Tab-separated table of C-alpha atoms in Angstrom:
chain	number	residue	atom	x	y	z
A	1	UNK	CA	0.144	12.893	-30.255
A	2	UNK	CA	-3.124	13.798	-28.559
A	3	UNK	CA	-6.099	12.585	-30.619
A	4	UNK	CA	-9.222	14.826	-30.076
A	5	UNK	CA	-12.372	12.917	-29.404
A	6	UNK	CA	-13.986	13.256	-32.760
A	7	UNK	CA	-10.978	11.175	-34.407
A	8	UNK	CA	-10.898	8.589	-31.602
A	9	UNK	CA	-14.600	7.700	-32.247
A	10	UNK	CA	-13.605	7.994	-36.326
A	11	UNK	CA	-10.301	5.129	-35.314
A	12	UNK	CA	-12.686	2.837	-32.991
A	13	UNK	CA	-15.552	2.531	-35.740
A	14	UNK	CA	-12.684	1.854	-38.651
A	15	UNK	CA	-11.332	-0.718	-35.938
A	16	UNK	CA	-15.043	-2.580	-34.682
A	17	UNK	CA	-16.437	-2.205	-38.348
A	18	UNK	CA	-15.352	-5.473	-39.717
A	19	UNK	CA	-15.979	-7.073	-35.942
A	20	UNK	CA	-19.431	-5.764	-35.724
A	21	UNK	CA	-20.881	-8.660	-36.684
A	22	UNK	CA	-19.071	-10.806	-34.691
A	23	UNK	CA	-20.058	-8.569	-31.405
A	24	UNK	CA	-23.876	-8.580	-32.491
A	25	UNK	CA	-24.294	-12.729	-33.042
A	26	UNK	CA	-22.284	-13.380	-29.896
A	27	UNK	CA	-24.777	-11.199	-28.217
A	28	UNK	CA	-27.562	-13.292	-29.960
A	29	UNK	CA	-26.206	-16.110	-28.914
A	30	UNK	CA	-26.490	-14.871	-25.211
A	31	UNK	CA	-29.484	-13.149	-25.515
A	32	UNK	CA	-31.819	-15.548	-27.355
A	33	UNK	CA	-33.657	-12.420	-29.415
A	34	UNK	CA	-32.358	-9.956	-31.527
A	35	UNK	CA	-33.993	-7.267	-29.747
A	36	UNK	CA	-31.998	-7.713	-26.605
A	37	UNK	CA	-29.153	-8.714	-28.528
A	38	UNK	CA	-29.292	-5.662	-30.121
A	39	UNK	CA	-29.526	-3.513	-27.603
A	40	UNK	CA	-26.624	-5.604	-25.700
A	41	UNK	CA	-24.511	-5.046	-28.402
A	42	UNK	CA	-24.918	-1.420	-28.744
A	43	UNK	CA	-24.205	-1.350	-24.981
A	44	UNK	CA	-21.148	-3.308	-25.671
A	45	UNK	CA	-19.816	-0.895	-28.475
A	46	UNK	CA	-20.653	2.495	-26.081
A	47	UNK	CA	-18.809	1.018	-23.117
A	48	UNK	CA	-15.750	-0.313	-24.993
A	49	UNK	CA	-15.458	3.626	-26.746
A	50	UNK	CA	-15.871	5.245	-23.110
A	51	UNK	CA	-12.584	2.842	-22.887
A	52	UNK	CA	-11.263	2.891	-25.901
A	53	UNK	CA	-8.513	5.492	-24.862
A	54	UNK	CA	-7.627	3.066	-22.105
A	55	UNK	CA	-7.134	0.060	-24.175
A	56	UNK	CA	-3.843	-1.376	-24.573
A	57	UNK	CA	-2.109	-2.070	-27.922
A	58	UNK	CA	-0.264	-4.829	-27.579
A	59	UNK	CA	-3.543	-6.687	-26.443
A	60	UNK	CA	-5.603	-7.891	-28.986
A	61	UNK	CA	-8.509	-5.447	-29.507
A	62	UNK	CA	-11.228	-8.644	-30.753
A	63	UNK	CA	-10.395	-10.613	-27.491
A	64	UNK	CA	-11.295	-7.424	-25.355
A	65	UNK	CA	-14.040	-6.706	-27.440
A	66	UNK	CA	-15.561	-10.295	-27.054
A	67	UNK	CA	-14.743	-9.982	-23.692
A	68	UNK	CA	-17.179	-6.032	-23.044
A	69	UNK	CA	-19.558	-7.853	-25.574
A	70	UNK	CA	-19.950	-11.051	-22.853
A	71	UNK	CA	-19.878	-9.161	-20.083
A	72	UNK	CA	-22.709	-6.404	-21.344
A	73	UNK	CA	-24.852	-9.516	-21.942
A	74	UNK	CA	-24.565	-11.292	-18.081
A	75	UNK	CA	-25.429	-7.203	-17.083
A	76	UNK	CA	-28.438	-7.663	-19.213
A	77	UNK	CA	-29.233	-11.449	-18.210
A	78	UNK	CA	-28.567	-10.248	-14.403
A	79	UNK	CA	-31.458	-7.066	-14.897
A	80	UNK	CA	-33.760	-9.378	-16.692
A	81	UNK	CA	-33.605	-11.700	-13.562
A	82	UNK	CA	-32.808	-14.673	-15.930
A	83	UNK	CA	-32.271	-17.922	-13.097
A	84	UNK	CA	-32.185	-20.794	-15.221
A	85	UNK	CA	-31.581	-23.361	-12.841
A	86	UNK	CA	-29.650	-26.518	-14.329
A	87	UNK	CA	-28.408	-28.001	-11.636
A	88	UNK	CA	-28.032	-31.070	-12.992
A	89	UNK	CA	-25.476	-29.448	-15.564
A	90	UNK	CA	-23.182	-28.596	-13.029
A	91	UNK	CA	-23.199	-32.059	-11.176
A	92	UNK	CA	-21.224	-34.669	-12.661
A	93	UNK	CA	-22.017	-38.096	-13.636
A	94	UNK	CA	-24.286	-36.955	-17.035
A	95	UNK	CA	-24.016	-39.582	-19.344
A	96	UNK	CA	-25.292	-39.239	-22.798
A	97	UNK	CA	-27.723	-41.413	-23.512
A	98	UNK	CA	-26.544	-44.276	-25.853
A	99	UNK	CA	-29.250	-43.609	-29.242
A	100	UNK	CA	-28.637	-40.374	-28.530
A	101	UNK	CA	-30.378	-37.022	-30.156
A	102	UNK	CA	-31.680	-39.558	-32.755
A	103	UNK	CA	-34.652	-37.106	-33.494
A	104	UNK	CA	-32.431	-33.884	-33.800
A	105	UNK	CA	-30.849	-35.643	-36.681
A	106	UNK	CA	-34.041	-36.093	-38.478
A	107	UNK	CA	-35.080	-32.519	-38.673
A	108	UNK	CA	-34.279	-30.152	-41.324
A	109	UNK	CA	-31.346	-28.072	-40.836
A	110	UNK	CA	-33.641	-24.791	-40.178
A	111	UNK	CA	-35.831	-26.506	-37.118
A	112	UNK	CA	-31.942	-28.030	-36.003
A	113	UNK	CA	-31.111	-24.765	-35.312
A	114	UNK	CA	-34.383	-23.341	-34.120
A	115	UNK	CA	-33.949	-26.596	-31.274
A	116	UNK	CA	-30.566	-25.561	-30.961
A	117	UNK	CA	-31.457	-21.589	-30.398
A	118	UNK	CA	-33.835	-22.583	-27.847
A	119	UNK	CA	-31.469	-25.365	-26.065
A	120	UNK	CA	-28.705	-22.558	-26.147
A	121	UNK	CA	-31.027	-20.202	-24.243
A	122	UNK	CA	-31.465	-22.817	-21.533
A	123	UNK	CA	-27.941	-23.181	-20.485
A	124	UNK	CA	-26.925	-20.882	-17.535
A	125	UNK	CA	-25.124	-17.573	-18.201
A	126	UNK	CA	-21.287	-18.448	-17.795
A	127	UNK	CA	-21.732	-21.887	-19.806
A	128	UNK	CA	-23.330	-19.980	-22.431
A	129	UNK	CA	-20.655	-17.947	-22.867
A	130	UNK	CA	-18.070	-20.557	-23.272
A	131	UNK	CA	-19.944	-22.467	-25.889
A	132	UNK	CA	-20.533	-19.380	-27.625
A	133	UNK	CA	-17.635	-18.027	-28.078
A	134	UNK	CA	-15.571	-21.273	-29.184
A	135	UNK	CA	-18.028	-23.138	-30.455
A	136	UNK	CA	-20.902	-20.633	-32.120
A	137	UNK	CA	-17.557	-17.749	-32.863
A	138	UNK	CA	-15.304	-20.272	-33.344
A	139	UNK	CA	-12.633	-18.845	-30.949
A	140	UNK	CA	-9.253	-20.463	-29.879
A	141	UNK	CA	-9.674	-21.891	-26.470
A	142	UNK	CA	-6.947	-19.418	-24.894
A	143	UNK	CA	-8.598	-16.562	-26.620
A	144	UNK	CA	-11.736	-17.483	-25.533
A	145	UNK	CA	-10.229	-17.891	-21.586
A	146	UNK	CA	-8.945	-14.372	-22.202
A	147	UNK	CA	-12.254	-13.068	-23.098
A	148	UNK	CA	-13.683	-14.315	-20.276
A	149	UNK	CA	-10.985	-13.958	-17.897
A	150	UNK	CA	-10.527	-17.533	-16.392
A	151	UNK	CA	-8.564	-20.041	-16.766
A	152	UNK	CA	-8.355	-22.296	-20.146
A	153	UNK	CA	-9.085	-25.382	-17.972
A	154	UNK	CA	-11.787	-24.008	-16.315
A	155	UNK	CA	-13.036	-22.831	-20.193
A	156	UNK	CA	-12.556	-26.496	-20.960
A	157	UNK	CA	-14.791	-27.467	-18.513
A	158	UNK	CA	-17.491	-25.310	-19.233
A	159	UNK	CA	-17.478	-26.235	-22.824
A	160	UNK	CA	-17.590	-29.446	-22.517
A	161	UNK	CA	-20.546	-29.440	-19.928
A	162	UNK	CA	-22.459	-27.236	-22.192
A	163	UNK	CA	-22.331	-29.444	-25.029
A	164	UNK	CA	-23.487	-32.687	-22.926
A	165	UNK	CA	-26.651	-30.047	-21.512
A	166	UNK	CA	-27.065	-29.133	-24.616
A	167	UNK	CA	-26.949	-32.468	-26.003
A	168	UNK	CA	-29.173	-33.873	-23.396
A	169	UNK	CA	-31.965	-31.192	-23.758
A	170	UNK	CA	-31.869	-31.997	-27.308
A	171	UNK	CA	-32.624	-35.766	-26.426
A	172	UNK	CA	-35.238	-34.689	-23.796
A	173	UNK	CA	-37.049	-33.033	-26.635
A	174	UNK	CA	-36.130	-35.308	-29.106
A	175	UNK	CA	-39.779	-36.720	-29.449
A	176	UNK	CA	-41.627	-33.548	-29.612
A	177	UNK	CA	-38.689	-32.840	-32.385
A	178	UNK	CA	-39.567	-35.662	-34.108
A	179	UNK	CA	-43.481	-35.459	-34.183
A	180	UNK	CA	-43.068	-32.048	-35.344
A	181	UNK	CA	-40.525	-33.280	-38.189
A	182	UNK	CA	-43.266	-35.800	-39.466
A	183	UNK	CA	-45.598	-33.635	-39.050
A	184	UNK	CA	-43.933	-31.441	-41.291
A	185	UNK	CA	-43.102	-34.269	-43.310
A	186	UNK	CA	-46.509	-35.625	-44.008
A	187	UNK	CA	-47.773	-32.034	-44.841
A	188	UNK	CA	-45.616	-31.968	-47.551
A	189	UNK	CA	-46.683	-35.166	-48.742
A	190	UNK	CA	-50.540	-34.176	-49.118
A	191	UNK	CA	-49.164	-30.881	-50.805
B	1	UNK	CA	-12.272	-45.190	-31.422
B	2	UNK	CA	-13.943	-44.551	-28.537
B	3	UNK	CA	-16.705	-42.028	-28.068
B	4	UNK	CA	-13.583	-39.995	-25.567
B	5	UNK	CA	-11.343	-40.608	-28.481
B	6	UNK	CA	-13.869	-39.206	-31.173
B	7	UNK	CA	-14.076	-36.351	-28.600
B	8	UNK	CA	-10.934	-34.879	-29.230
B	9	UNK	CA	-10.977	-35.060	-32.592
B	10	UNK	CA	-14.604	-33.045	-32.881
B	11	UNK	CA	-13.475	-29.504	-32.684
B	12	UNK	CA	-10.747	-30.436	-35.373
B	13	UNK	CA	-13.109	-32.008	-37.632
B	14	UNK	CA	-15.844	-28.913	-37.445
B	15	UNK	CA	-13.040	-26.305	-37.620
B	16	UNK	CA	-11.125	-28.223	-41.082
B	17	UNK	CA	-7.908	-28.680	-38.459
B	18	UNK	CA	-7.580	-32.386	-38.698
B	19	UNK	CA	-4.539	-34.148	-40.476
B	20	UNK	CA	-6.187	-36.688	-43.530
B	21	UNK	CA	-5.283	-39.683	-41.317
B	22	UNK	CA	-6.866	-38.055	-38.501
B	23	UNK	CA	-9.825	-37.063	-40.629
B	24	UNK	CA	-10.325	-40.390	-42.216
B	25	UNK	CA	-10.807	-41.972	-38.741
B	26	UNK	CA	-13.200	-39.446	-37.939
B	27	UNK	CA	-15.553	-40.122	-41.131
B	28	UNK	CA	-14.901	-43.864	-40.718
B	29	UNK	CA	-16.335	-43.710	-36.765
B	30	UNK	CA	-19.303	-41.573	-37.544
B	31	UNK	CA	-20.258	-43.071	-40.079
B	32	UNK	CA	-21.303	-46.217	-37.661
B	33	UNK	CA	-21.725	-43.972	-34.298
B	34	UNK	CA	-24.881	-42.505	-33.725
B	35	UNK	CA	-23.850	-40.617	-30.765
B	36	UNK	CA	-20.899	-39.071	-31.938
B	37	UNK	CA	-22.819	-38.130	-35.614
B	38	UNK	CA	-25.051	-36.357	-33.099
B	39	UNK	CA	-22.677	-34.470	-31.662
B	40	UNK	CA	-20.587	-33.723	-34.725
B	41	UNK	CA	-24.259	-32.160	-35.922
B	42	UNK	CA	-24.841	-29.997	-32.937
B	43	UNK	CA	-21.344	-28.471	-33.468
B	44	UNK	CA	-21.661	-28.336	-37.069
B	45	UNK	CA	-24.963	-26.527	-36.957
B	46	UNK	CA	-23.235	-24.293	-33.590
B	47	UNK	CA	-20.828	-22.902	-35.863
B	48	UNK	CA	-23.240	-22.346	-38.795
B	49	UNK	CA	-26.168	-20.769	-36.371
B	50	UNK	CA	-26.333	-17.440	-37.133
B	51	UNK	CA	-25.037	-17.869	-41.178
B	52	UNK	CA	-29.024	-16.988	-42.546
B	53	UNK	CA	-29.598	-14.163	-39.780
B	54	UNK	CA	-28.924	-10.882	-41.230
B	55	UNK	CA	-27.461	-8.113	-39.283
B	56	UNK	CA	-29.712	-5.599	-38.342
B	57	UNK	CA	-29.272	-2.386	-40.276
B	58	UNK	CA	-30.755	-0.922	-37.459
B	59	UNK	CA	-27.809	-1.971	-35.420
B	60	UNK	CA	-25.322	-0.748	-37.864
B	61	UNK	CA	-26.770	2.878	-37.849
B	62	UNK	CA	-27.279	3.136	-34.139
B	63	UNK	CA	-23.754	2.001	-32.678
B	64	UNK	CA	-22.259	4.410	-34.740
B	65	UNK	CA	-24.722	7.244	-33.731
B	66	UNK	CA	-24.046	6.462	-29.949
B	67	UNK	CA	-20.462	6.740	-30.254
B	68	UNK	CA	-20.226	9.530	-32.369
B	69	UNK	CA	-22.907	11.211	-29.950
B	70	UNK	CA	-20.863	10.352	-26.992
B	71	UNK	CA	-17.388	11.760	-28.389
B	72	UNK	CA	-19.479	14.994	-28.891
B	73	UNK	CA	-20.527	14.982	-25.046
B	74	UNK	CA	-16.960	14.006	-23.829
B	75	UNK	CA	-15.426	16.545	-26.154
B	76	UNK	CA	-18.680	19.285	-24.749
B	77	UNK	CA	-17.762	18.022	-21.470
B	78	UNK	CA	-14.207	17.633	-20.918
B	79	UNK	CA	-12.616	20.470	-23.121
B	80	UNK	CA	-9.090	20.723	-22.481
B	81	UNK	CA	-8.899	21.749	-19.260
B	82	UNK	CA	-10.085	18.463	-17.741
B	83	UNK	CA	-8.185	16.093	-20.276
B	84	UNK	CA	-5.947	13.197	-18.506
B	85	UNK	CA	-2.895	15.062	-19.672
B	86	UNK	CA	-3.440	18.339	-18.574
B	87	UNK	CA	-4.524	17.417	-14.768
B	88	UNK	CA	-1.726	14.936	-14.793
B	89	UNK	CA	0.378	18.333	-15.812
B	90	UNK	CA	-1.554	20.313	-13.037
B	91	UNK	CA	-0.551	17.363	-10.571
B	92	UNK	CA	3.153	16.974	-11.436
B	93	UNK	CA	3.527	20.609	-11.473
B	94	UNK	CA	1.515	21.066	-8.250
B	95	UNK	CA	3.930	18.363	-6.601
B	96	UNK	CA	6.801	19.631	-7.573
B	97	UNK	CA	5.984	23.171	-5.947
B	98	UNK	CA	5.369	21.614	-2.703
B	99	UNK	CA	8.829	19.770	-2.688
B	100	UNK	CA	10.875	23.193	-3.828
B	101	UNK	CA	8.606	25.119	-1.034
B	102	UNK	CA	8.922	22.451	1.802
B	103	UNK	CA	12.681	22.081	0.648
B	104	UNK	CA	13.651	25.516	1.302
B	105	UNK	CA	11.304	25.855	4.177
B	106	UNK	CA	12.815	23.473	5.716
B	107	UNK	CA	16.050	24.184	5.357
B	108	UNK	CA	15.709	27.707	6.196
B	109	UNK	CA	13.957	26.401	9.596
B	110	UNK	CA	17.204	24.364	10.125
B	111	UNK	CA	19.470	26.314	9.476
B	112	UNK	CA	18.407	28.965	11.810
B	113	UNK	CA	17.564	26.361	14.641
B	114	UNK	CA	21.373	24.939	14.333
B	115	UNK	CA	22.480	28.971	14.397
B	116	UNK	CA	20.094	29.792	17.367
B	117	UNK	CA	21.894	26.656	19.256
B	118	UNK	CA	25.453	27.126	18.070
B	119	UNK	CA	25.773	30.954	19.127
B	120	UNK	CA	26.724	31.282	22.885
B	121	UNK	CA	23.743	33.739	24.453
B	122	UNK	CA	24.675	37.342	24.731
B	123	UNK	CA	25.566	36.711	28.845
B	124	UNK	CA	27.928	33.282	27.155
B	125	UNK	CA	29.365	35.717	25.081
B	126	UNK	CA	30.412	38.165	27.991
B	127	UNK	CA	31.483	35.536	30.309
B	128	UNK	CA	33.494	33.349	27.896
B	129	UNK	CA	36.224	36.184	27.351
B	130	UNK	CA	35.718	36.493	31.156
B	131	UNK	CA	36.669	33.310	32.019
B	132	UNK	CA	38.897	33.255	29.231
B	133	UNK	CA	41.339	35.765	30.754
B	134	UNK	CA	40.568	33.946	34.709
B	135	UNK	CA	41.882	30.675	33.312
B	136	UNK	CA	45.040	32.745	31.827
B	137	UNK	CA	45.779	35.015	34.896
B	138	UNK	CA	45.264	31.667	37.464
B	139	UNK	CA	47.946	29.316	37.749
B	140	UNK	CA	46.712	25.954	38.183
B	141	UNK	CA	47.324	25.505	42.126
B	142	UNK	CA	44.556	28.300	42.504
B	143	UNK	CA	41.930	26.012	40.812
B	144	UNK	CA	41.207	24.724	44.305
B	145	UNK	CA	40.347	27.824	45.640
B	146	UNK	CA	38.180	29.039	43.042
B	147	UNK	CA	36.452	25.562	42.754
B	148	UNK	CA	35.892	27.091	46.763
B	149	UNK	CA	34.949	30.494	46.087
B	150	UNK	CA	32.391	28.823	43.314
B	151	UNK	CA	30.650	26.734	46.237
B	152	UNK	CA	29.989	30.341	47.736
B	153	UNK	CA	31.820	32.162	50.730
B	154	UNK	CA	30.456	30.527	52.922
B	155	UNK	CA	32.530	27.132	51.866
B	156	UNK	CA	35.423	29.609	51.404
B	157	UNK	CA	35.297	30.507	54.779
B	158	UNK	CA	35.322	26.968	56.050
B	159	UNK	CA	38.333	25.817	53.788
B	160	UNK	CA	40.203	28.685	55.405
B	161	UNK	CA	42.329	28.425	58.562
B	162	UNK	CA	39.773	30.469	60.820
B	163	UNK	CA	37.342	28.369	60.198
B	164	UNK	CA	35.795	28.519	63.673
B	165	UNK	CA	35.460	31.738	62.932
B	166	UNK	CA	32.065	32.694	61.316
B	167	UNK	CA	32.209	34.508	58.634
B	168	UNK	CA	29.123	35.400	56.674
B	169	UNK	CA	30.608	37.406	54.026
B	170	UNK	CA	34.332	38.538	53.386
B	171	UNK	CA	35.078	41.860	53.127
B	172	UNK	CA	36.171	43.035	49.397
B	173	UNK	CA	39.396	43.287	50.479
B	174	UNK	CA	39.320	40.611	51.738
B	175	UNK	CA	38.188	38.247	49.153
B	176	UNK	CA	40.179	40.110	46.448
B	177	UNK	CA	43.566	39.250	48.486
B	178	UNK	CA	42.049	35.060	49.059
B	179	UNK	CA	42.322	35.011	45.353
B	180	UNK	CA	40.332	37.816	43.344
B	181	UNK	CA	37.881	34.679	42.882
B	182	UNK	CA	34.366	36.370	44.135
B	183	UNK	CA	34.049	40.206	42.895
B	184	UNK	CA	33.074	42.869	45.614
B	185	UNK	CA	29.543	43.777	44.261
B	186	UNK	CA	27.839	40.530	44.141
B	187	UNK	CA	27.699	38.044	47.192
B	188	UNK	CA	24.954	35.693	45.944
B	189	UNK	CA	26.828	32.490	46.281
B	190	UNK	CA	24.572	30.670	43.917
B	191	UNK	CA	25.938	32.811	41.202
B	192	UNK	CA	29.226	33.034	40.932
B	193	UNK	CA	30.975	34.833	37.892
B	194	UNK	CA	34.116	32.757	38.506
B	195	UNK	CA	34.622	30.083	35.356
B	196	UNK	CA	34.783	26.396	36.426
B	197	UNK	CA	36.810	23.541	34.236
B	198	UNK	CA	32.995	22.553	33.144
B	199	UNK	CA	32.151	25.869	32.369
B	200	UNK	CA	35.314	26.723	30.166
B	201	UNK	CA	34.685	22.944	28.490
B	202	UNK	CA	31.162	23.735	27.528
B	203	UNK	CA	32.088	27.031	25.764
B	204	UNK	CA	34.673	25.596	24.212
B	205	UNK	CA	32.125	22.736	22.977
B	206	UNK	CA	29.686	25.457	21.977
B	207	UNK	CA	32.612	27.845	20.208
B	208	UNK	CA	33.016	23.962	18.196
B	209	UNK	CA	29.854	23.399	17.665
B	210	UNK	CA	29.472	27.260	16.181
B	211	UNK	CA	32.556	26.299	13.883
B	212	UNK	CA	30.186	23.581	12.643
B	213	UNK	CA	28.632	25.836	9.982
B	214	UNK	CA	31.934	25.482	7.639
B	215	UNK	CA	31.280	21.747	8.071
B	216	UNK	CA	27.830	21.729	6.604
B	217	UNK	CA	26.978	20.584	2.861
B	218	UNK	CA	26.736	23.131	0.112
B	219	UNK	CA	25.917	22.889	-3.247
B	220	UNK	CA	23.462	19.943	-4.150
B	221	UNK	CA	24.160	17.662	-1.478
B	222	UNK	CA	22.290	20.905	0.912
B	223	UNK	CA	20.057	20.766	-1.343
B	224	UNK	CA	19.218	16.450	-0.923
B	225	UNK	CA	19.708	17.256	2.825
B	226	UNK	CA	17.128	19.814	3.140
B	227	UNK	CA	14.214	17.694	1.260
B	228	UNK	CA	15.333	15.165	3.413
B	229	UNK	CA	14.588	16.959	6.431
B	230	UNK	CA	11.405	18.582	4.417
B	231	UNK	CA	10.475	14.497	3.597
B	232	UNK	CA	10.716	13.152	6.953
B	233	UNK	CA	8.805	16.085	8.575
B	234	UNK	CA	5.772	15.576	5.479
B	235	UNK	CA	6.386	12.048	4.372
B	236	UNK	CA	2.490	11.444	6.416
B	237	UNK	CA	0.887	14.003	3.992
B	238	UNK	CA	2.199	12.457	1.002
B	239	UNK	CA	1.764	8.930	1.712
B	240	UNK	CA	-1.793	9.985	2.583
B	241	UNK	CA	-2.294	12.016	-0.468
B	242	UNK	CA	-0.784	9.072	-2.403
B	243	UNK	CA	-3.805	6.540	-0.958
B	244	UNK	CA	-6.213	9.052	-1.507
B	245	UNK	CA	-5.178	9.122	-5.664
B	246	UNK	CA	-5.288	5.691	-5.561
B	247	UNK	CA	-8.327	5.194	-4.090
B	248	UNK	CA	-9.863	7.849	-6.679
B	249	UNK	CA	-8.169	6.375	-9.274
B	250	UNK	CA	-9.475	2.734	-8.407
B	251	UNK	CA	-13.101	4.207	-8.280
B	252	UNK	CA	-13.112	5.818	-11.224
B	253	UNK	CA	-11.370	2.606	-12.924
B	254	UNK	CA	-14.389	0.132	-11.579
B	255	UNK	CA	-16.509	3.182	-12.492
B	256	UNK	CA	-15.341	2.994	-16.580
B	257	UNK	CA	-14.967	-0.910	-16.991
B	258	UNK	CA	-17.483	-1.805	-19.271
């Protein structure tokens, strides 16, 4: 049976309401600030209505919403001219250093995750979105290959090099991490 | 365990998927690996990032404003004159015109272009009778002679005993009594109105060829035979009309992916 427009937009919203959350932090997550992220999202939602009508129902409708949620955000990254260049991410031969993010460990778990925020934002655009949608959504790997459209080796991959950049900006920083953690720490001493 | 080993085991041990063996071994390694308690953190606090940020009510109110705003404009917009179903109706319907049309086009066009060659020409008509009733009154010794008369009377007059004798045209008399072959009134010798054996084949070919028409198909299987013939003369269009669709269709496709 035909559905008029007015109930289509009435099904959708029932359908992204309990996954609106989901579409807004993995936009964070790409975006870095909830102001872009918010306007991502909303971009997100609009352009998977406009193909709502379109969308299959034997596919699953979170995958192919992660998936217009991701690729609204590398639109947005591509007009904001975002080039992080790390190289050195995509070359192999990284090793972890053996003490490793010592000084991430010693922070509270609200500066972790400021440090983490900020180390997120540095990774390029398509390593981004791996690690955030199976490791900050918590996806499946093949749902998060579907998503993206590639491969679940080539997801793999990308996961696992985000986590060593992300692991090794963490230990670049770790000292400025760790003065800041004392610092903090010996500020609530003299209160 | 090996930092690789400890690898594997990460996502299970941040997700809750590890067997109690499996997550025993885990504890027990982290507990005296630096490294690997740093990266257990990192993906410990990954999944956890966003669990203090609130959602924006902001963003709640708007998305749903946008997309109720834009079902209003599609609706405002496309009506039901310009919904996928109806111009898929307008296109099946408009297809389907074209292939009854063209059918019966060209089977009309056929049929009278099989008539127009089957059916002897008014001057065929008169001379097959003609001919007809030569072939019947001749006995078949006189074929020689009117093979003669047809090469004109000039040959006629060569073939005949007086030979030597020029004779640039018989009198009628004359030429009725050497075998009634040339009439009186006409002494072109190009044309002569005597029937060959060629002649009398090729109208009996054509009076077989106009008996054809009781051989042709009837029913449905004139019908498949005429939008063959309609198909082979327009398959070009189509396929071309055919690209065309897909090429719009593609466009708009790209156009809509979010």
């Amino acid at each position: 049976m035909a559905q008029s427009k007015q109930q289509l937009a009435d099904r959708f919203e029932a359908l992204v309401a309990p996954l609106e959350r989901k579409v807004y932090y993995t936009c964070l997550g790409m975006m870095g600030n909830p102001e872009d992220a918010q306007d991502a999202a909303q971009d997100a939602l609009l352009n998977a209505f406009r193909g709502f009508s379109r969308f299959r129902e034997d596919a699953r409708f979170s995958t192919w919403l992660y998936q217009i949620a991701v690729n609204a955000c590398l639109d947005a990254l591509r007009k904001r001219k975002e080039t992080i260049s790390l190289d050195w991410l995509r070359e192999d031969g990284f090793d972890l250093p053996d003490d490793g993010p010592d000084a991430y460990l010693q922070l509270e778990e609200k500066e972790r995750k400021q440090a983490l925020k900020a180390a997120i934002a540095q990774l390029p655009a398509d390593f981004r979105a791996a690690m955030v949608l199976v490791d900050l959504q918590g996806l499946a790997y093949q749902e998060a290959a579907d998503a993206l459209g590639i491969p679940i080796g080539t997801l793999r991959s990308r996961v696992s090099r985000a986590r060593q950049g992300i692991m090794k900006i963490l230990s670049a920083d770790g000292e400025l991490f760790l003065k800041q953690s004392r610092h903090n720490g010996e500020r609530r001493e003299e209160q | 365990m090996t930092h690789e080993q400890m690898d594997t085991l990460l996502d299970g041990l941040v997700r809750g998927e590890l067997n109690p063996q499996q997550q025993k071994e885990a504890q027990a390694h982290l507990e005296n690996c630096p490294v690997c308690q740093a990266k257990f953190t990192v993906l410990n606090d990954s999944v956890q990032l966003f669990d203090d940020e609130e959602l924006p009510p902001a963003f709640q109110q708007n998305w749903r404003q946008a997309v109720q705003a834009e079902a209003r404009k599609e609706e405002r917009q496309g009506g039901v004159l310009l919904s996928p179903r109806f111009t898929r109706l307008v296109a099946l319907a408009a297809t389907l015109l074209v292939l009854v049309g063209g059918t019966w086009a060209a089977g009309n066009s056929r049929r009278q272009a099989a008539q127009s060659m089957a059916m002897p020409s008014q001057a065929d008509q008169m001379a097959l009778p003609q001919a007809a009733l030569r072939m019947a009154e001749q006995p078949e010794a006189d074929s020689m002679m009117s093979m003669d008369a047809a090469q004109g009377p000039a040959a006629m007059a060569k073939s005949a005993p007086e030979a030597d004798i020029p004779l640039a045209a018989p009198a009628p008399q004359e030429a009725q009594i050497q075998g009634e072959a040339v009439q009186p009134a006409s002494l072109e010798p190009t044309k002569p109105e005597v029937a060959t054996k060629e002649q009398v084949e090729a109208d009996k070919q054509g009076a077989e060829s106009y008996d054809l028409k009781a051989q042709q198909p009837e029913g449905l299987a004139l019908v498949l035979s005429d939008l063959l013939t309609f198909l082979r003369v327009a398959w070009p269009y189509f396929a071309g009309l055919a690209a065309l669709a897909l090429i719009v269709r593609l466009l708009n496709k790209r156009r809509k992916q979010p």
